[in-house]
XYZ file of C-alpha atoms in Angstrom:
613
model
C -71.112 -143.998 -40.419
C -70.109 -146.846 -38.758
C -66.732 -147.955 -39.224
C -67.489 -150.908 -41.345
C -69.241 -148.404 -43.599
C -66.783 -145.808 -43.625
C -64.085 -148.700 -44.077
C -66.141 -150.012 -47.025
C -66.363 -145.988 -47.967
C -62.823 -144.916 -47.829
C -61.314 -148.018 -50.058
C -63.200 -146.470 -52.642
C -61.064 -143.643 -52.462
C -58.961 -143.182 -54.768
C -55.707 -141.657 -52.009
C -56.981 -145.355 -49.928
C -57.314 -147.828 -53.040
C -54.326 -149.936 -52.362
C -54.628 -149.756 -49.114
C -56.244 -152.515 -46.885
C -58.738 -152.842 -45.112
C -57.585 -153.973 -42.283
C -54.925 -151.203 -42.500
C -57.954 -148.274 -42.838
C -59.882 -149.524 -40.137
C -56.691 -149.102 -37.485
C -56.610 -145.488 -39.615
C -60.519 -145.201 -38.512
C -59.505 -145.095 -34.861
C -57.351 -142.335 -34.267
C -59.515 -140.101 -37.141
C -63.164 -138.267 -36.394
C -65.377 -137.743 -38.056
C -66.638 -133.188 -38.032
C -69.660 -131.358 -39.446
C -69.367 -128.324 -41.310
C -72.447 -125.617 -42.517
C -72.635 -123.375 -45.212
C -69.631 -120.874 -45.871
C -67.937 -122.599 -42.865
C -64.266 -122.387 -43.153
C -62.580 -125.763 -42.999
C -58.754 -124.293 -44.157
C -57.735 -120.918 -44.156
C -55.426 -119.998 -46.478
C -51.816 -118.965 -44.846
C -52.375 -121.002 -41.716
C -50.086 -124.276 -40.677
C -52.432 -127.316 -42.127
C -51.922 -130.338 -39.605
C -55.013 -132.892 -41.008
C -56.227 -134.213 -44.408
C -59.351 -134.593 -44.861
C -62.249 -136.820 -46.411
C -65.808 -135.657 -47.391
C -68.184 -138.212 -46.506
C -71.022 -135.551 -48.070
C -71.729 -132.225 -48.833
C -69.488 -129.940 -51.230
C -67.054 -127.460 -50.631
C -65.147 -124.444 -52.257
C -60.806 -124.507 -52.819
C -60.795 -120.953 -53.762
C -58.384 -117.751 -52.801
C -60.897 -114.861 -51.926
C -62.999 -114.260 -54.804
C -61.133 -116.303 -57.096
C -62.608 -120.291 -56.901
C -60.215 -122.880 -58.554
C -62.172 -126.103 -57.901
C -64.937 -127.695 -55.917
C -64.629 -130.937 -53.988
C -67.524 -133.621 -53.509
C -67.780 -136.443 -51.808
C -64.811 -139.464 -52.078
C -62.491 -136.456 -52.565
C -59.758 -135.399 -50.288
C -57.983 -132.315 -49.409
C -55.281 -130.842 -47.220
C -53.039 -134.095 -48.328
C -49.554 -132.175 -48.133
C -50.425 -131.217 -43.916
C -49.357 -135.194 -43.646
C -45.611 -134.543 -44.557
C -45.282 -130.233 -43.697
C -46.279 -127.706 -41.415
C -45.933 -125.342 -44.414
C -48.913 -122.398 -45.062
C -51.932 -123.997 -46.942
C -51.608 -121.770 -50.306
C -55.656 -121.420 -50.660
C -58.956 -121.650 -48.485
C -61.596 -124.124 -49.037
C -64.916 -123.520 -47.265
C -67.791 -125.280 -47.276
C -70.629 -124.923 -50.090
C -73.469 -126.913 -47.736
C -73.845 -128.772 -44.932
C -70.858 -131.116 -45.033
C -69.436 -134.473 -43.059
C -65.482 -134.884 -43.097
C -63.139 -137.632 -41.538
C -60.421 -135.720 -40.377
C -56.677 -137.303 -40.078
C -54.153 -135.705 -38.457
C -50.834 -135.736 -39.310
C -49.215 -137.031 -35.918
C -51.955 -139.601 -35.584
C -51.205 -140.787 -39.363
C -47.278 -140.884 -40.371
C -47.820 -143.021 -36.161
C -49.759 -145.717 -38.061
C -47.296 -145.366 -40.915
C -44.161 -145.990 -38.762
C -46.452 -149.198 -37.210
C -48.111 -150.103 -40.117
C -46.728 -151.413 -42.754
C -50.032 -151.816 -44.745
C -51.271 -148.748 -44.954
C -46.978 -147.141 -45.917
C -47.049 -149.914 -48.112
C -50.598 -149.151 -49.755
C -50.059 -145.458 -50.021
C -46.644 -145.529 -51.170
C -48.631 -147.695 -54.200
C -51.070 -144.444 -55.098
C -48.182 -142.284 -54.455
C -46.154 -144.105 -57.021
C -48.765 -144.534 -59.629
C -49.565 -140.849 -59.475
C -46.017 -140.200 -59.792
C -46.519 -142.030 -63.219
C -49.664 -140.510 -63.869
C -47.991 -137.174 -64.028
C -44.615 -138.569 -66.466
C -47.587 -139.062 -68.690
C -48.694 -135.712 -68.566
C -45.465 -134.311 -68.688
C -44.826 -136.497 -72.054
C -48.068 -135.539 -73.695
C -46.993 -131.622 -72.473
C -44.025 -132.263 -74.800
C -45.561 -132.769 -77.363
C -48.308 -130.241 -76.808
C -45.357 -128.034 -76.301
C -44.430 -128.803 -80.135
C -48.196 -128.722 -81.499
C -48.073 -125.288 -79.205
C -45.025 -123.816 -81.031
C -46.844 -124.758 -84.465
C -50.602 -123.404 -83.343
C -48.576 -120.675 -82.678
C -46.724 -120.360 -85.765
C -50.101 -119.888 -87.462
C -51.479 -117.893 -85.503
C -48.805 -115.214 -85.745
C -48.901 -116.273 -90.076
C -53.277 -115.312 -89.481
C -51.968 -112.192 -87.778
C -49.361 -110.971 -90.015
C -52.192 -111.794 -93.211
C -54.652 -110.498 -92.000
C -56.685 -107.199 -93.994
C -58.310 -106.107 -90.077
C -55.798 -104.418 -88.310
C -55.228 -106.983 -84.718
C -53.631 -104.146 -81.736
C -53.214 -105.652 -78.357
C -53.406 -103.335 -75.781
C -52.596 -104.164 -71.905
C -55.012 -102.971 -68.821
C -52.741 -99.362 -69.033
C -54.171 -99.297 -72.769
C -50.402 -99.274 -73.923
C -50.277 -101.457 -77.132
C -48.074 -104.063 -77.434
C -48.991 -106.152 -80.488
C -49.737 -104.941 -83.613
C -49.909 -105.987 -87.706
C -49.094 -104.712 -90.432
C -52.847 -104.125 -90.990
C -53.042 -101.777 -88.084
C -49.304 -100.182 -89.101
C -51.068 -98.909 -91.804
C -54.425 -97.612 -90.961
C -52.295 -95.895 -87.257
C -50.159 -94.948 -89.945
C -47.618 -95.249 -87.917
C -44.418 -98.407 -87.574
C -43.491 -98.116 -84.322
C -46.753 -98.190 -82.488
C -45.397 -100.262 -79.798
C -45.941 -98.974 -76.213
C -47.783 -95.938 -77.101
C -50.985 -95.443 -75.565
C -53.866 -96.395 -77.773
C -56.817 -93.731 -76.996
C -54.053 -90.653 -78.659
C -55.326 -92.912 -82.284
C -58.993 -92.422 -82.344
C -61.206 -88.939 -82.094
C -62.518 -87.985 -78.622
C -66.004 -90.154 -78.323
C -64.465 -93.567 -79.791
C -61.685 -92.708 -77.280
C -64.527 -92.552 -74.620
C -66.234 -96.046 -76.017
C -62.704 -97.999 -75.997
C -62.120 -97.154 -72.578
C -65.489 -97.284 -70.903
C -64.850 -100.807 -71.852
C -61.915 -101.131 -71.177
C -62.560 -99.835 -67.237
C -65.808 -101.746 -66.723
C -63.693 -104.929 -67.609
C -61.065 -104.025 -64.799
C -64.281 -102.739 -63.206
C -65.955 -106.526 -62.815
C -63.339 -108.964 -63.351
C -65.418 -111.978 -63.776
C -66.959 -110.154 -66.573
C -65.603 -111.370 -69.819
C -65.246 -109.056 -73.397
C -65.975 -110.505 -77.086
C -68.855 -108.009 -78.783
C -68.577 -105.742 -81.347
C -68.441 -102.509 -80.825
C -71.793 -100.346 -81.252
C -69.771 -97.727 -82.385
C -68.607 -96.780 -85.341
C -64.209 -95.555 -84.815
C -62.934 -93.008 -86.344
C -59.146 -93.467 -85.959
C -57.247 -91.028 -85.694
C -53.552 -91.543 -87.962
C -49.779 -90.659 -87.386
C -50.308 -88.143 -90.665
C -53.639 -87.265 -89.848
C -55.636 -89.478 -92.271
C -59.139 -89.948 -90.358
C -60.928 -93.608 -91.590
C -64.088 -94.916 -90.340
C -64.184 -98.407 -88.531
C -66.267 -101.304 -87.248
C -64.940 -103.283 -84.748
C -65.007 -105.848 -81.944
C -62.927 -106.000 -78.846
C -61.919 -108.948 -76.835
C -60.086 -109.926 -73.337
C -57.588 -112.156 -72.445
C -55.060 -112.715 -69.457
C -55.193 -113.456 -66.064
C -55.850 -111.756 -62.541
C -52.059 -110.727 -63.091
C -51.885 -109.650 -66.555
C -54.668 -108.732 -68.333
C -54.922 -107.897 -72.465
C -57.328 -106.427 -75.292
C -57.445 -107.663 -78.774
C -59.078 -104.848 -80.903
C -59.877 -106.473 -83.995
C -61.190 -103.243 -86.976
C -62.317 -102.828 -90.375
C -62.056 -100.092 -92.428
C -65.724 -99.796 -93.543
C -65.683 -96.084 -95.372
C -66.278 -97.574 -98.667
C -69.246 -100.074 -98.067
C -70.315 -96.746 -96.640
C -70.342 -94.663 -99.874
C -71.444 -97.781 -101.599
C -74.363 -97.701 -99.755
C -74.676 -94.146 -99.740
C -74.876 -94.332 -103.061
C -77.093 -97.441 -103.283
C -80.184 -95.824 -100.731
C -79.010 -92.549 -102.914
C -80.581 -94.646 -106.477
C -83.341 -96.736 -103.804
C -84.895 -93.621 -102.897
C -84.775 -91.793 -106.363
C -86.884 -95.010 -107.689
C -89.386 -94.733 -104.550
C -89.999 -91.291 -105.942
C -90.302 -92.367 -109.138
C -92.872 -94.980 -108.561
C -96.980 -94.558 -109.337
C -97.928 -94.768 -106.071
C -98.941 -92.121 -103.700
C -101.080 -93.823 -101.234
C -101.244 -92.237 -97.598
C -104.321 -90.089 -98.683
C -106.123 -91.563 -101.654
C -104.585 -95.119 -101.994
C -105.117 -94.043 -105.723
C -108.278 -93.593 -106.678
C -107.603 -90.772 -109.118
C -109.083 -86.866 -108.164
C -112.679 -87.149 -108.360
C -114.633 -83.699 -109.892
C -117.700 -83.436 -110.699
C -118.050 -79.709 -108.477
C -118.021 -76.902 -109.631
C -115.423 -76.271 -107.099
C -113.141 -79.001 -108.060
C -113.508 -78.190 -111.716
C -112.082 -75.221 -110.441
C -109.194 -76.630 -108.894
C -108.798 -79.037 -111.849
C -108.871 -75.828 -114.869
C -106.120 -74.491 -112.736
C -103.996 -76.897 -112.414
C -104.360 -77.874 -116.157
C -103.035 -73.612 -116.428
C -100.170 -74.331 -114.072
C -98.474 -77.436 -114.669
C -96.487 -76.243 -117.889
C -95.009 -73.532 -115.725
C -92.137 -73.322 -113.522
C -94.073 -71.467 -111.263
C -94.435 -72.217 -107.752
C -97.275 -73.211 -106.139
C -98.842 -72.880 -103.032
C -102.179 -75.544 -101.755
C -104.090 -74.152 -98.782
C -106.485 -76.310 -97.475
C -107.861 -78.479 -94.985
C -106.413 -81.875 -93.745
C -107.178 -84.352 -95.647
C -108.597 -82.602 -98.952
C -106.651 -84.283 -100.627
C -103.123 -81.954 -101.341
C -100.805 -84.026 -101.845
C -102.761 -85.288 -105.128
C -103.163 -81.340 -106.513
C -98.888 -81.340 -106.172
C -98.630 -84.998 -108.272
C -101.601 -83.849 -110.929
C -99.093 -80.662 -111.655
C -96.070 -82.725 -111.647
C -98.050 -85.298 -113.805
C -99.070 -82.863 -116.558
C -95.638 -81.241 -116.513
C -92.469 -81.360 -118.375
C -91.151 -83.115 -115.585
C -93.354 -85.352 -115.589
C -90.254 -88.714 -116.186
C -87.934 -86.469 -113.164
C -89.030 -87.300 -109.363
C -91.420 -86.130 -107.732
C -90.015 -85.491 -103.953
C -92.322 -85.105 -100.957
C -91.516 -84.416 -97.437
C -93.931 -83.559 -94.417
C -92.360 -80.248 -92.774
C -94.340 -81.689 -89.398
C -93.272 -84.691 -89.089
C -89.339 -84.761 -89.639
C -87.616 -83.341 -85.893
C -86.690 -79.558 -85.615
C -82.765 -80.609 -85.277
C -82.660 -82.735 -88.324
C -84.862 -81.384 -91.202
C -82.091 -79.228 -92.330
C -79.909 -82.182 -93.004
C -82.917 -84.095 -94.328
C -83.605 -81.563 -97.050
C -80.709 -80.054 -98.085
C -78.141 -83.402 -97.008
C -74.661 -83.017 -94.476
C -71.609 -83.733 -94.958
C -69.553 -86.310 -92.779
C -68.680 -85.166 -89.602
C -71.522 -81.601 -89.411
C -72.475 -83.396 -86.663
C -72.819 -86.415 -83.726
C -73.960 -88.942 -86.026
C -73.089 -87.858 -88.876
C -70.650 -91.302 -90.435
C -70.842 -90.247 -94.345
C -72.367 -87.429 -96.558
C -75.678 -87.606 -97.019
C -78.004 -86.126 -100.067
C -80.392 -84.302 -99.499
C -83.997 -83.970 -100.960
C -83.523 -81.371 -102.826
C -80.511 -83.030 -104.037
C -82.988 -85.908 -104.806
C -85.610 -83.991 -106.745
C -83.081 -82.202 -109.014
C -84.622 -81.409 -112.677
C -88.459 -82.395 -110.861
C -90.258 -81.682 -108.103
C -90.682 -81.179 -104.647
C -93.818 -81.179 -102.703
C -92.838 -79.823 -99.235
C -96.521 -80.505 -97.435
C -96.916 -78.903 -94.398
C -94.874 -75.715 -94.568
C -95.980 -73.740 -92.338
C -94.504 -76.038 -89.835
C -90.574 -74.862 -90.377
C -88.625 -73.855 -88.386
C -88.656 -70.024 -88.529
C -84.631 -70.144 -88.931
C -84.506 -72.296 -91.496
C -86.627 -70.913 -93.465
C -84.395 -67.701 -94.805
C -82.355 -70.952 -97.172
C -85.699 -72.302 -98.310
C -86.003 -68.901 -99.375
C -82.502 -69.049 -101.429
C -82.698 -71.760 -102.669
C -86.522 -70.213 -104.100
C -84.899 -67.628 -105.643
C -81.079 -68.411 -106.235
C -81.613 -72.419 -106.762
C -78.414 -72.522 -104.792
C -77.989 -74.325 -101.112
C -75.396 -75.327 -98.929
C -75.489 -78.746 -97.675
C -74.926 -78.923 -93.154
C -71.264 -78.801 -92.597
C -69.856 -77.862 -95.747
C -69.272 -75.016 -97.412
C -69.451 -76.106 -100.827
C -72.556 -74.441 -103.045
C -74.555 -77.179 -104.747
C -77.102 -75.840 -107.555
C -80.389 -77.649 -108.342
C -82.854 -77.511 -110.786
C -86.442 -77.673 -108.694
C -89.701 -76.941 -109.181
C -91.333 -76.620 -105.618
C -95.291 -76.990 -104.645
C -95.795 -76.443 -100.886
C -99.340 -76.808 -99.087
C -100.423 -76.017 -96.203
C -104.392 -76.059 -93.705
C -103.125 -72.652 -92.083
C -103.936 -69.319 -92.939
C -99.763 -68.130 -93.930
C -100.300 -64.200 -93.623
C -101.820 -64.956 -90.189
C -98.667 -67.379 -89.449
C -96.070 -64.548 -90.408
C -98.010 -61.906 -88.776
C -97.774 -63.900 -85.386
C -93.987 -64.318 -86.117
C -93.388 -67.877 -86.672
C -93.512 -67.648 -90.840
C -91.372 -65.061 -92.655
C -93.443 -63.448 -94.711
C -90.712 -62.492 -97.510
C -90.742 -66.429 -97.848
C -94.942 -66.888 -97.659
C -94.750 -64.237 -100.671
C -92.289 -66.059 -102.302
C -95.329 -69.341 -102.206
C -98.025 -68.140 -102.583
C -97.102 -67.029 -106.562
C -99.883 -69.262 -107.609
C -102.186 -70.084 -104.966
C -105.227 -72.883 -105.537
C -107.543 -73.819 -102.579
C -108.851 -77.378 -102.261
C -112.475 -76.660 -100.633
C -112.866 -79.451 -98.114
C -115.400 -82.810 -98.897
C -118.655 -81.227 -97.057
C -118.263 -78.177 -100.093
C -118.330 -80.685 -103.049
C -121.534 -81.791 -103.253
C -122.189 -85.060 -105.192
C -118.500 -85.435 -105.256
C -118.658 -87.291 -101.757
C -120.494 -90.143 -103.054
C -118.058 -89.870 -106.637
C -115.666 -90.824 -104.324
C -117.159 -93.123 -101.834
C -118.241 -95.222 -104.867
C -114.802 -95.382 -106.297
C -113.040 -96.778 -102.705
C -115.925 -99.011 -101.834
C -115.208 -100.514 -105.796
C -111.368 -100.805 -104.887
C -111.763 -101.948 -101.387
C -113.941 -105.082 -101.755
C -111.609 -106.154 -104.433
C -108.803 -105.761 -102.446
C -110.626 -107.974 -99.200
C -112.653 -110.342 -101.380
C -116.127 -108.309 -100.238
C -119.097 -108.467 -102.226
C -119.528 -105.325 -103.998
C -122.356 -102.709 -102.661
C -123.922 -100.390 -104.035
C -124.625 -97.118 -102.583
C -128.341 -96.848 -101.731
C -130.328 -93.206 -102.000
C -130.471 -93.423 -98.228
C -126.539 -93.885 -98.308
C -125.716 -91.137 -100.254
C -128.348 -88.801 -98.010
C -126.507 -90.122 -95.425
C -122.467 -89.655 -96.965
C -123.986 -85.592 -98.343
C -125.027 -84.638 -94.717
C -122.346 -85.626 -92.758
C -120.009 -82.784 -91.729
C -116.893 -84.427 -92.735
C -114.166 -82.911 -89.864
C -111.420 -85.501 -91.899
C -112.735 -84.468 -95.519
C -111.066 -87.319 -98.256
C -108.760 -89.309 -95.398
C -112.076 -89.549 -92.755
C -114.012 -90.978 -95.872
C -111.489 -93.571 -96.574
C -111.097 -94.784 -93.512
C -115.138 -95.041 -93.175
C -115.048 -96.823 -95.540
C -112.722 -98.976 -95.158
C -114.199 -100.395 -92.235
C -118.001 -99.923 -93.509
C -116.529 -102.988 -96.283
C -114.611 -105.242 -93.480
C -118.185 -105.519 -91.220
C -120.283 -105.310 -94.836
C -122.096 -108.715 -94.302
C -123.749 -110.538 -97.294
C -123.532 -107.190 -99.559
C -125.139 -104.567 -97.542
C -123.671 -102.124 -95.551
C -125.400 -99.959 -92.580
C -123.572 -96.360 -93.211
C -125.686 -94.762 -90.296
C -124.446 -96.949 -88.106
C -120.802 -96.155 -89.161
C -120.739 -92.473 -89.523
C -120.611 -90.520 -86.508
C -123.453 -88.416 -86.014
C -122.788 -85.222 -84.873
C -126.249 -83.159 -84.610
C -127.473 -81.965 -81.177
C -129.712 -83.651 -78.990
C -132.684 -81.044 -80.658
C -131.897 -81.680 -84.242
C -132.280 -85.904 -83.009
C -135.350 -85.155 -81.336
C -136.607 -82.925 -84.588
C -136.079 -85.608 -86.811
C -137.465 -88.137 -84.793
C -140.914 -86.198 -84.346
C -141.197 -85.736 -88.533
C -140.278 -89.916 -88.611
C -143.124 -90.104 -86.001
C -146.570 -91.638 -87.784
C -149.793 -89.450 -85.767
C -152.651 -91.173 -85.154
C -156.313 -89.558 -86.410
C -157.085 -87.913 -81.912
C -153.219 -87.532 -82.495
C -153.869 -84.916 -85.610
C -157.144 -82.868 -84.389
C -155.226 -82.293 -81.654
C -152.943 -80.893 -83.633
C -155.110 -79.159 -85.534
C -156.805 -77.447 -83.392
C -152.924 -76.174 -81.574
C -152.784 -74.554 -85.274
C -156.168 -73.164 -85.594
C -155.376 -71.742 -81.519
C -151.788 -70.538 -82.501
C -153.077 -68.952 -85.574
C -156.024 -67.322 -83.832
C -153.665 -65.596 -82.026
C -151.876 -64.174 -83.927
C -154.642 -62.764 -85.838
C -156.556 -61.539 -82.622
C -159.071 -64.008 -83.503
C -159.806 -62.753 -86.934
C -161.280 -64.662 -89.299
C -162.095 -63.520 -92.435
C -160.503 -61.092 -94.634
C -157.328 -59.334 -95.402
C -154.832 -60.910 -92.867
C -157.490 -63.281 -91.171
C -156.297 -65.749 -90.307
C -158.526 -67.993 -92.832
C -156.000 -66.926 -95.080
C -152.987 -67.605 -93.087
C -155.086 -71.632 -93.277
C -155.560 -70.756 -96.978
C -158.557 -72.213 -95.865
C -162.409 -70.518 -96.562
C -163.492 -68.463 -93.676
C -166.478 -70.968 -94.162
C -164.748 -74.191 -93.153
C -162.223 -72.152 -90.956
C -166.206 -71.116 -88.654
C -166.889 -75.166 -88.817
C -164.059 -76.049 -87.395
C -163.666 -73.682 -84.636
C -167.307 -74.817 -83.737
C -166.470 -78.853 -84.813
C -163.611 -78.150 -82.736
C -165.065 -76.659 -79.615
C -162.999 -73.863 -79.667
C -163.952 -70.512 -78.355
C -162.814 -67.188 -77.761
C -161.446 -66.602 -73.950
C -162.739 -63.722 -72.242
């Protein structure tokens, strides 16, 4: 940089702001410009400094290893103390990017201070100004100290009066502060210097320890977060409590502390559990079971389904256990609901559980409930489905999928009307009517060792076989008609009437998915319908063989007169061969074709049919 530009530049630097331009010109004569690349060290900690630097352009950081104190840019100075002492530097300075500096060496600076009174006066004026600023800062600090003491007093009052437990501990997990709520939670008024981890169960202690260790490993990372797990505290008197909490970190490199704030949530969990219980019970009382039939009810004109309704009517008033058999999607759940609604228990819950949809390790808890602490994650007591169904009915769908090791417990409920929740020795009595359903052959399942035979016979007190949709004749059309009305209204579509062709298509399809498949296809048909018309042939899968399709195509074909003569000739030849060319008489070709012998003879002649030699 040219000298006159450098003088203007230095006059704007705070350290030289009171120095005359003439003195600055004298200063730069013996100074030098130096350049540093990115990551070059300009000053190293513990080295003895001999120069001051002014940043002309670029950027540097003041740091001690990885800890960064400051960032300096153009017009800022560093190393000023090297002008008046030869002590070791307390920090390092490294270029963040390419940086140009003006280097002023101590010896040249001191010589110029002696020779140039203007420089000395200017630097002294700056130092006096800085001193006055320090006095002002000191006065502010004194005022701030009083304010800090007041704030500290208020903070202490908040901590001591807080309903939440507040515990502060160091990096060695030694407790350094507790408030009265914490002392109550820990059941200890003298917890200081004790290891905080001793007051937690093993799982909670591991969570707290891992959070602290992670923060200690990564010193740049701060902690101020909600603890995702429930924290179980075990007091000095062995009282266990469940808490939610937050943890935060504060301090510096020398001393680090952690603040743990805990709130007891047992009453809340108990209240939430009661609310969930009542909510579930209310849900089971609703008049909605949409999964299979979307509220279409049982449509039954076919004799097979009429027989099912007759069985429902007979068994409903009793407390007999019912086993419903049938393919997937036939409406077994709807049958169970019909039994419940026609029974004396209709004002009590009908509780459904799909034994095949719940993981094997959870189904026992789902059915019978559990006590708090029975297994990992059991943070509160839970009421099972059997207790929800007390005085009502429980529907065990897909009973064949129930784990075999759980079946004795179900057998006990059927026989004795009692069970023990998971993790409890308390026996609970219930009055529950059991209806089970399956698509499996349970007796064969038992022979294969996958189902208890004694449980099968206990369930099979009153069996009901729900027929497949393909075996219910015109019921498929009646059900489809109700579904069309329901979906049309729901989707605001024009009402579609089933034509005779539509009915024929519906009745000729095999329906492997039964009523559930019919529901899905009808919904799709209503979605794609245009102007109140549906093309069921384009929607229903055609699973017939190529041979069947070819035959149908032949049946639909229109023949020309020539083709008809050819067909007639082939037909007469076929019957003549079968009768060995016997035209008249018993079992002759004329009799087989139901034609007079003279008429057949005329046709043979007209068609040019000749007996082979």
